[in-house]
Amino acid sequence: MNDTPRILIAEDDVNDLMLTRRALSRFRQGLPVKDFQTGVAILEYLQASLPLEQTAEQRPGLILLDIKMPLMGGLEVLEQIREKRLCPATPIVIYSSSQEPRDIARAYAACANSFVRKPGDYVQYMEIIQRLAAYWLDTNLTGAGLSLQFSEQGAAGLG
Amino acid sequence: MIQIDRLTEPQPQGSQAWYQDIVEAQDEWVCCLGPDGSLRYANPASLGTFDLQRIDMPGQGWWSMVHPGDAPGVQASLAQLSPANPLVEIESRVFTAQGTVVWARFSCRGLFESAGQLVEIRAVGRDISDRKRAHRELETFSHAVSHDLRAPLRAVNGFAAILLEDYGTKLPAECVALLERIRDAGTRMGTLVDVLLSLSHLELGRIPDQQVDQAGLVQDVFAALQALNTTSSPTLVVHALPVCLAQPLLLRQVWQNLISNAIKHSRHRADARIEVGCDSAGPVPVYYVRDNGAGFDHQRPGASLDEGQGVGLAIVQRIVERKGGRIWAQSQPGAGATFHFTLAPESSRA
């Protein structure tokens, strides 16, 4: 049994977190999910536990970042992750209630893998989170069983 | 003031001095440029704002006052000038003679010789810094609204839905009905928040209009409203409705408010009937929603639209007015009501 979290979530709104966790457990019961209430906490976790040479089984399959969090928002977390090249093979999805063009532009400038707007409606919310999990965990290839090598220059020019 | 001198000595109408006076008294910047940006004419308003000596220096040209960050966009817009497309609108930051930066909007008209070669650009511009500032504030506001209102709403309708999903079978029927009301009201408010957001984005000029199939939209709106209406089953008659250019979510809100209003005011009748259509005889299409309900005395001030409509109506009015249209009602007590609206200024063709 592998208890390494498959999904990491940074989300300060406990209500949204409950809905997200509910959707994920509906997608796959017992899916290991780890959540963080602040951007700083998820960054510290990533820095402490994710050396570059991790294999696919050890690295999370998806990171979900909320934008609006105190102290350090999701976009800043994303930029830090890219700048420090913390987990190059893990897709990072920005999900937020907002859909401001400048947020979207900033997310993609920092190589977000996806930008998703949290729907206001419960049914849609559940569906979108499940669809996200299905795509990024099951369809998307992150090199399962392989030890991906990343060059030091890989992320040059970012940020 | 300059104008006073002019007023005391009016120029002969139609004379060159008379025409010149019209241009020179403008508060807007009026400039004529060669194709290379060299300055041929600038009115006093331009002279008062820009450093024309710098513009006159060799290799500089009028465009040297454009902020470097906006220069590529300005160049690209001007490159589009052609005999078939002689007018472009440009928004950019520009440097004033004092070294400050202001936002400006220029209408640039190209003049072409018979072979199609650009020979002159006539630019009329104005300071739009205030508008830009207002836009930024609106942007901040809409950002706050989208986040701070939507998140708690999601919790309201989401948790009510979860209670229904997980405990629905164990709860008394009245409890289930109340939870459904909470969930539906939360969802409805979520839609309103989305509409408010769309409106603010509309103000920012961000949402392009699309072709909307109005007949389909009306049927759709009616079906959604009837799904929530347990007290009456009015007949809906939809006459021919033209496809129109609009923002779909906003147009939906207009129809939804008017049809929901018609359902509400006719629900005491067993033969309730709602008629939707469009009168295309005038300069612009006039859309209408007619019911055979209670009606109201439209002479009474404050009657008509605003009864029981609240935010919904304010939004409808904003949407319609933003398109240059208007909305009005006709009714007599007991004889039903008709709401009309247009989506374009009546002086122009839609």
mmCIF file of C-alpha atoms in Angstrom, chain A residues 13 15-16 18-19 22 26 68 97-101 103 117-122 125, chain B residues 139 142-143 146-148 150-151 154-155 157-159 161-162 165-166 187 194 201 206:
data_model
loop_
_atom_site.group_PDB
_atom_site.id
_atom_site.type_symbol
_atom_site.label_atom_id
_atom_site.label_comp_id
_atom_site.label_asym_id
_atom_site.label_seq_id
_atom_site.Cartn_x
_atom_site.Cartn_y
_atom_site.Cartn_z
ATOM 1 C CA ASP A 13 -11.209 28.085 2.352
ATOM 2 C CA ASN A 15 -15.699 24.970 2.673
ATOM 3 C CA ASP A 16 -14.130 24.677 -0.751
ATOM 4 C CA MET A 18 -14.551 19.981 1.915
ATOM 5 C CA LEU A 19 -16.230 20.106 -1.486
ATOM 6 C CA ARG A 22 -15.740 15.073 -1.429
ATOM 7 C CA ARG A 26 -16.218 10.270 -5.231
ATOM 8 C CA LYS A 68 -6.355 33.775 -3.152
ATOM 9 C CA SER A 97 -13.190 31.533 -8.206
ATOM 10 C CA SER A 98 -11.769 34.338 -10.291
ATOM 11 C CA GLN A 99 -11.224 34.357 -14.009
ATOM 12 C CA GLU A 100 -9.319 37.584 -14.315
ATOM 13 C CA PRO A 101 -7.302 37.674 -17.529
ATOM 14 C CA ASP A 103 -4.329 35.984 -13.322
ATOM 15 C CA ARG A 117 -12.444 28.345 -12.673
ATOM 16 C CA LYS A 118 -14.277 27.010 -9.667
ATOM 17 C CA PRO A 119 -17.943 26.916 -10.625
ATOM 18 C CA GLY A 120 -20.352 28.571 -8.212
ATOM 19 C CA ASP A 121 -22.725 25.656 -8.598
ATOM 20 C CA TYR A 122 -22.268 22.537 -6.478
ATOM 21 C CA TYR A 125 -18.053 21.912 -8.978
ATOM 22 C CA GLU B 139 -11.411 45.279 -12.242
ATOM 23 C CA SER B 142 -15.092 42.468 -9.926
ATOM 24 C CA HIS B 143 -12.176 40.405 -8.705
ATOM 25 C CA SER B 146 -16.111 37.015 -7.956
ATOM 26 C CA HIS B 147 -14.099 35.586 -5.148
ATOM 27 C CA ASP B 148 -15.735 36.869 -2.019
ATOM 28 C CA ARG B 150 -19.021 33.096 -4.986
ATOM 29 C CA ALA B 151 -17.140 31.107 -2.372
ATOM 30 C CA ARG B 154 -20.958 27.668 -3.169
ATOM 31 C CA ALA B 155 -20.881 26.628 0.477
ATOM 32 C CA ASN B 157 -25.873 25.571 -2.129
ATOM 33 C CA GLY B 158 -23.172 22.899 -1.892
ATOM 34 C CA PHE B 159 -23.783 21.912 1.708
ATOM 35 C CA ALA B 161 -27.039 19.647 -1.720
ATOM 36 C CA ILE B 162 -24.773 17.381 0.344
ATOM 37 C CA GLU B 165 -27.624 13.641 -1.077
ATOM 38 C CA ASP B 166 -26.414 12.003 2.115
ATOM 39 C CA THR B 187 -27.903 28.623 -7.030
ATOM 40 C CA ASP B 194 -22.237 35.702 -12.473
ATOM 41 C CA HIS B 201 -16.630 42.703 -17.718
ATOM 42 C CA ARG B 206 -13.867 42.453 -22.484
#
